[in-house]
CSV table of C-alpha atoms in Angstrom, one decimal:
chain,number,residue,atom,x,y,z
A,1,MET,CA,-11.7,-28.1,-6.9
A,2,GLU,CA,-8.5,-26.5,-8.1
A,3,ASP,CA,-8.7,-28.4,-11.4
A,4,LYS,CA,-12.3,-27.3,-11.9
A,5,ARG,CA,-11.3,-23.7,-11.2
A,6,LEU,CA,-8.4,-23.8,-13.6
A,7,SER,CA,-10.4,-25.4,-16.4
A,8,ALA,CA,-13.1,-22.7,-16.0
A,9,ALA,CA,-10.5,-20.0,-15.9
A,10,VAL,CA,-8.8,-21.3,-19.1
A,11,LEU,CA,-12.1,-21.6,-20.8
A,12,LEU,CA,-13.2,-18.1,-19.9
A,13,ILE,CA,-9.8,-16.6,-21.0
A,14,SER,CA,-10.0,-18.4,-24.3
A,15,LEU,CA,-13.4,-17.0,-24.9
A,16,PHE,CA,-12.1,-13.5,-24.2
A,17,MET,CA,-9.1,-14.0,-26.5
A,18,ALA,CA,-11.2,-15.4,-29.3
A,19,GLY,CA,-14.0,-12.9,-29.5
A,20,VAL,CA,-15.4,-9.5,-28.7
A,21,LEU,CA,-18.0,-8.4,-26.2
A,22,CYS,CA,-21.3,-7.5,-27.9
A,23,SER,CA,-23.0,-4.8,-25.8
A,24,GLN,CA,-26.1,-5.0,-28.0
A,25,ASN,CA,-27.2,-8.4,-26.9
A,26,ALA,CA,-24.7,-9.1,-24.0
A,27,VAL,CA,-23.4,-12.2,-25.7
A,28,TRP,CA,-19.8,-13.2,-26.2
A,29,ALA,CA,-19.5,-14.0,-29.9
A,30,GLN,CA,-16.4,-15.8,-31.2
A,31,THR,CA,-17.2,-14.7,-34.8
A,32,GLY,CA,-17.2,-11.0,-33.8
A,33,CYS,CA,-19.9,-8.3,-34.0
A,34,VAL,CA,-20.3,-4.8,-35.3
A,35,THR,CA,-21.1,-3.4,-31.8
A,36,GLY,CA,-18.2,-5.1,-30.1
A,37,THR,CA,-15.5,-3.4,-28.0
A,38,ALA,CA,-12.2,-4.4,-26.4
A,39,VAL,CA,-12.1,-5.9,-23.0
A,40,GLU,CA,-10.4,-3.7,-20.5
A,41,ASP,CA,-10.4,-6.0,-17.5
A,42,MET,CA,-11.9,-9.3,-16.4
A,43,LYS,CA,-11.8,-11.9,-13.7
A,44,LEU,CA,-13.3,-15.3,-12.9
A,45,VAL,CA,-14.6,-15.3,-9.3
A,46,SER,CA,-16.1,-18.8,-9.1
A,47,PRO,CA,-16.3,-21.8,-11.5
A,48,GLY,CA,-18.2,-20.6,-14.6
A,49,SER,CA,-18.9,-17.1,-13.2
A,50,GLY,CA,-17.0,-13.9,-13.7
A,51,TRP,CA,-17.1,-10.2,-14.8
A,52,ALA,CA,-15.7,-8.2,-17.6
A,53,LEU,CA,-15.2,-4.5,-18.1
A,54,ALA,CA,-15.5,-3.4,-21.7
A,55,GLY,CA,-16.2,0.1,-23.1
A,56,HIS,CA,-16.6,1.4,-19.5
A,57,ARG,CA,-19.5,-1.0,-19.0
A,58,LEU,CA,-19.7,-3.9,-16.6
A,59,TYR,CA,-20.8,-7.4,-17.7
A,60,TRP,CA,-21.4,-10.7,-15.8
A,61,THR,CA,-21.4,-14.3,-17.0
A,62,SER,CA,-22.6,-17.4,-15.2
A,63,ASP,CA,-21.9,-19.9,-18.0
A,64,ASN,CA,-18.2,-19.6,-18.8
A,65,GLY,CA,-18.7,-16.6,-21.1
A,66,GLN,CA,-21.5,-18.0,-23.3
A,67,ASN,CA,-23.9,-15.3,-22.3
A,68,TRP,CA,-23.3,-11.9,-20.6
A,69,ASP,CA,-25.6,-9.6,-18.7
A,70,ASP,CA,-25.0,-5.8,-18.5
A,71,ILE,CA,-24.8,-5.0,-14.8
A,72,THR,CA,-23.4,-1.5,-15.1
A,73,PRO,CA,-24.5,0.7,-12.1
A,74,GLY,CA,-26.5,3.8,-12.5
A,75,ASN,CA,-28.9,2.5,-15.2
A,76,GLY,CA,-26.0,2.2,-17.5
A,77,GLN,CA,-25.5,5.9,-17.7
A,78,GLN,CA,-22.1,6.0,-16.0
A,79,LEU,CA,-18.6,5.2,-17.2
A,80,VAL,CA,-17.1,2.4,-15.1
A,81,SER,CA,-13.3,2.6,-14.7
A,82,LYS,CA,-12.6,-0.1,-12.2
A,83,ALA,CA,-14.4,-3.1,-10.8
A,84,PHE,CA,-13.7,-5.7,-8.1
A,85,PHE,CA,-15.8,-8.7,-7.0
A,86,LEU,CA,-15.1,-10.7,-3.9
A,87,ASP,CA,-17.5,-13.5,-4.9
A,88,LYS,CA,-20.5,-13.9,-7.2
A,89,ASN,CA,-22.6,-11.6,-5.0
A,90,THR,CA,-20.4,-9.0,-3.5
A,91,GLY,CA,-18.7,-6.4,-5.7
A,92,TRP,CA,-17.8,-2.8,-6.2
A,93,ALA,CA,-17.4,-0.5,-9.3
A,94,ILE,CA,-16.0,3.0,-9.6
A,95,PHE,CA,-17.3,5.6,-12.0
A,96,SER,CA,-17.2,9.3,-12.7
A,97,GLY,CA,-18.6,11.7,-15.2
A,98,SER,CA,-16.0,11.1,-17.9
A,99,ASP,CA,-12.4,10.1,-17.1
A,100,ASP,CA,-11.9,10.1,-13.4
A,101,ALA,CA,-10.2,13.5,-13.7
A,102,GLY,CA,-12.6,15.4,-11.4
A,103,ALA,CA,-12.6,16.2,-7.7
A,104,SER,CA,-14.7,13.2,-6.8
A,105,ILE,CA,-15.5,9.7,-7.8
A,106,THR,CA,-18.4,7.4,-7.0
A,107,VAL,CA,-18.0,4.0,-5.5
A,108,ALA,CA,-21.0,1.7,-6.1
A,109,SER,CA,-21.4,-1.6,-4.2
A,110,THR,CA,-23.6,-4.6,-4.7
A,111,LEU,CA,-24.6,-7.5,-2.6
A,112,ASN,CA,-26.6,-9.4,-5.2
A,113,GLY,CA,-24.3,-9.7,-8.2
A,114,GLY,CA,-25.1,-6.4,-9.7
A,115,LYS,CA,-28.9,-6.6,-9.7
A,116,SER,CA,-29.0,-3.5,-7.5
A,117,TRP,CA,-26.3,-1.0,-6.4
A,118,GLN,CA,-25.7,1.4,-3.6
A,119,SER,CA,-23.6,4.4,-4.5
A,120,ALA,CA,-21.3,6.6,-2.3
A,121,LEU,CA,-19.8,9.9,-3.5
A,122,VAL,CA,-16.1,10.2,-2.5
A,123,ASP,CA,-14.7,13.7,-2.3
A,124,LEU,CA,-11.1,13.9,-3.3
A,125,ASP,CA,-10.1,17.5,-2.6
A,126,SER,CA,-8.5,16.7,0.7
A,127,VAL,CA,-6.7,13.7,-0.7
A,128,VAL,CA,-5.2,15.0,-4.0
A,129,GLN,CA,-4.2,18.4,-2.5
A,130,GLY,CA,-4.6,20.3,-5.8
A,131,ARG,CA,-3.3,17.6,-8.1
A,132,ARG,CA,-5.4,16.4,-11.0
A,133,VAL,CA,-6.6,12.8,-10.7
A,134,GLY,CA,-5.4,10.8,-13.7
A,135,GLY,CA,-7.5,7.7,-12.8
A,136,VAL,CA,-7.9,4.9,-10.3
A,137,ALA,CA,-4.8,2.8,-10.4
A,138,SER,CA,-6.1,-0.1,-8.2
A,139,MET,CA,-9.0,-1.3,-6.0
A,140,TYR,CA,-8.9,-4.2,-3.6
A,141,PHE,CA,-11.1,-5.6,-0.9
A,142,ALA,CA,-10.0,-8.1,1.8
A,143,GLY,CA,-13.5,-9.2,2.9
A,144,THR,CA,-16.8,-7.4,2.7
A,145,GLN,CA,-15.8,-4.4,4.9
A,146,GLN,CA,-12.0,-3.6,4.4
A,147,GLY,CA,-11.1,-2.0,1.1
A,148,TRP,CA,-8.5,0.2,-0.5
A,149,LEU,CA,-8.3,2.6,-3.5
A,150,ILE,CA,-5.1,3.8,-5.1
A,151,LEU,CA,-5.4,6.9,-7.2
A,152,HIS,CA,-3.0,7.9,-9.9
A,153,LEU,CA,-2.2,11.6,-9.7
A,154,SER,CA,-0.9,13.6,-12.6
A,155,SER,CA,2.8,13.9,-13.1
A,156,SER,CA,5.5,13.4,-15.7
A,157,SER,CA,6.4,9.9,-16.9
A,158,ASN,CA,9.5,10.0,-14.6
A,159,PHE,CA,7.3,9.8,-11.5
A,160,SER,CA,4.4,7.6,-10.3
A,161,ILE,CA,2.5,9.6,-7.7
A,162,GLY,CA,-0.4,8.1,-5.9
A,163,ALA,CA,-3.0,8.8,-3.2
A,164,ALA,CA,-4.6,6.1,-1.0
A,165,LEU,CA,-8.0,5.7,0.5
A,166,HIS,CA,-9.4,3.1,2.9
A,167,THR,CA,-12.8,1.9,3.9
A,168,GLU,CA,-14.0,-0.1,6.9
A,169,ASP,CA,-17.7,-0.2,6.0
A,170,GLY,CA,-17.8,-1.9,2.6
A,171,GLY,CA,-17.2,1.3,0.6
A,172,LEU,CA,-19.9,3.5,2.1
A,173,THR,CA,-17.3,5.9,3.5
A,174,TRP,CA,-13.6,6.4,2.7
A,175,ALA,CA,-10.7,8.0,4.6
A,176,ALA,CA,-7.3,9.1,3.3
A,177,LEU,CA,-4.2,7.2,4.1
A,178,SER,CA,-0.6,8.4,4.0
A,179,PRO,CA,0.6,8.8,0.4
A,180,PRO,CA,1.7,5.4,-1.0
A,181,PRO,CA,5.1,5.0,-2.6
A,182,ALA,CA,3.6,4.8,-6.1
A,183,ALA,CA,0.3,4.6,-8.0
A,184,GLY,CA,0.6,0.9,-8.2
A,185,ASN,CA,-1.5,-2.3,-8.2
A,186,ILE,CA,-2.3,-3.7,-4.8
A,187,VAL,CA,-3.3,-7.0,-3.2
A,188,PHE,CA,-4.2,-7.5,0.4
A,189,LEU,CA,-4.2,-10.9,2.2
A,190,THR,CA,-5.7,-9.5,5.4
A,191,SER,CA,-6.8,-6.1,6.7
A,192,GLN,CA,-3.2,-5.5,7.6
A,193,ASN,CA,-1.0,-7.4,5.2
A,194,GLY,CA,-0.7,-6.2,1.6
A,195,TRP,CA,1.5,-5.8,-1.4
A,196,MET,CA,2.0,-3.1,-4.1
A,197,ALA,CA,3.8,-3.4,-7.4
A,198,GLY,CA,4.5,-0.4,-9.6
A,199,GLY,CA,6.7,2.7,-9.8
A,200,PRO,CA,7.7,4.8,-12.9
A,201,ALA,CA,8.9,1.8,-14.7
A,202,GLY,CA,6.4,-0.6,-13.2
A,203,ASP,CA,9.1,-2.8,-11.7
A,204,GLN,CA,9.2,-2.1,-8.0
A,205,LEU,CA,7.6,-4.0,-5.1
A,206,TRP,CA,6.5,-2.9,-1.6
A,207,PHE,CA,4.7,-4.5,1.3
A,208,THR,CA,2.6,-3.2,4.2
A,209,ARG,CA,1.9,-4.7,7.6
A,210,ASP,CA,-0.4,-2.0,8.9
A,211,GLY,CA,-3.2,-1.8,6.4
A,212,GLY,CA,-1.5,0.6,4.0
A,213,ARG,CA,-0.6,3.2,6.5
A,214,SER,CA,3.1,2.7,5.6
A,215,TRP,CA,4.9,0.8,3.0
A,216,GLN,CA,8.4,-0.8,2.9
A,217,PRO,CA,10.4,-1.9,-0.2
A,218,ALA,CA,10.6,-5.6,-0.6
A,219,GLU,CA,14.1,-7.1,-0.7
A,220,ILE,CA,14.0,-10.5,-2.2
A,221,PRO,CA,17.4,-11.9,-3.2
A,222,ALA,CA,17.8,-13.3,-6.7
A,223,PRO,CA,19.6,-16.7,-7.2
A,224,VAL,CA,23.3,-16.4,-8.1
A,225,GLU,CA,22.7,-17.6,-11.6
A,226,CYS,CA,20.2,-14.7,-12.1
A,227,ALA,CA,22.3,-11.9,-10.6
A,228,GLY,CA,22.0,-8.8,-12.7
A,229,SER,CA,20.3,-5.4,-12.9
A,230,GLY,CA,16.8,-5.2,-11.5
A,231,PRO,CA,14.9,-7.2,-10.5
A,232,ALA,CA,11.6,-6.1,-12.0
A,233,TYR,CA,8.7,-7.5,-9.9
A,234,SER,CA,5.2,-8.5,-10.8
A,235,LEU,CA,2.3,-8.2,-8.3
A,236,PRO,CA,2.3,-11.4,-6.1
A,237,GLU,CA,-0.7,-13.7,-6.5
A,238,PHE,CA,-2.0,-15.5,-3.4
A,239,SER,CA,-4.3,-18.4,-2.7
A,240,GLY,CA,-5.6,-17.7,0.7
A,241,THR,CA,-3.6,-15.7,3.3
A,242,ARG,CA,-0.4,-17.7,3.2
A,243,ASP,CA,0.3,-19.4,-0.2
A,244,GLY,CA,1.5,-17.2,-3.0
A,245,ARG,CA,3.7,-16.9,-6.1
A,246,LEU,CA,5.8,-14.0,-7.4
A,247,THR,CA,7.7,-13.5,-10.6
A,248,ALA,CA,10.7,-11.3,-11.0
A,249,THR,CA,13.0,-10.6,-14.0
A,250,THR,CA,16.7,-9.6,-14.0
A,251,VAL,CA,18.7,-8.3,-16.9
A,252,ASN,CA,22.0,-10.1,-17.5
A,253,PRO,CA,24.6,-9.8,-20.2
A,254,GLY,CA,23.3,-13.0,-21.7
A,255,GLY,CA,19.7,-11.9,-21.6
A,256,ASN,CA,16.8,-11.8,-19.2
A,257,CYS,CA,16.4,-14.2,-16.3
A,258,VAL,CA,12.9,-14.9,-15.1
A,259,ILE,CA,12.6,-16.0,-11.4
A,260,ASP,CA,9.6,-17.8,-10.0
A,261,TYR,CA,9.3,-17.4,-6.2
A,262,GLY,CA,6.9,-19.1,-3.8
A,263,THR,CA,5.8,-18.4,-0.3
A,264,THR,CA,3.8,-20.4,2.3
A,265,ASP,CA,3.9,-17.7,5.1
A,266,GLY,CA,2.1,-14.8,3.4
A,267,GLY,CA,5.2,-13.3,1.9
A,268,GLN,CA,7.3,-13.2,5.1
A,269,SER,CA,9.8,-15.3,3.1
A,270,TRP,CA,10.2,-16.3,-0.5
A,271,GLN,CA,11.8,-19.4,-2.1
A,272,THR,CA,12.7,-20.2,-5.6
């Protein structure tokens, strides 16, 4: 099964790298097309099936990227800024009037692969406390009900200021959480255990054990041969709730040292 998933993922990625997404006929063309646009985000969610976000429109393929259907919510009249699919049926998309800079966003959810969507308006006034919303930094769902949004609030480049929201009903209603340590990317293994990577330089790592209500900095020692400044962490990638991988980079006098960590206990401990 893993080999099939890997092969499908490699094929889909190669199609993305080789071509452009043609919104006119929803076909991925390796030779290019006049109406094409760059891919902003994408993910394979099952063998042969995945989604792509391009030109603020959401597309779906069921044949390894040979053909694409436009599944943008709101009759295609909205600008989608983020998407997340749990599987080939269950997904969410975020859109607003122009650039996510208003006092509200809309979270649309689907249970049938984008054939129909249910939308919920999320008021942000009480969350952002007067700051301008620069965009949605990250969205993640750990199951069909529990989900999180991290908003990026306007600030200078020396800071990464975020706001966090949580849903327990599949995105129909959202409640504010305590401010996160940064407007970073997130991944949750369960409704309680999650990770965030980000910061002003994009190199910090935090974890939560209470569903995002509080975050602690991760302290993962580097091997002696990679001792140096840093490390700069990537967001961990997990398969299930226990097995995961993490990459970190340290800067040494002789150059950078890339460290690959693995965990079999959900990130409680990491080994090289």
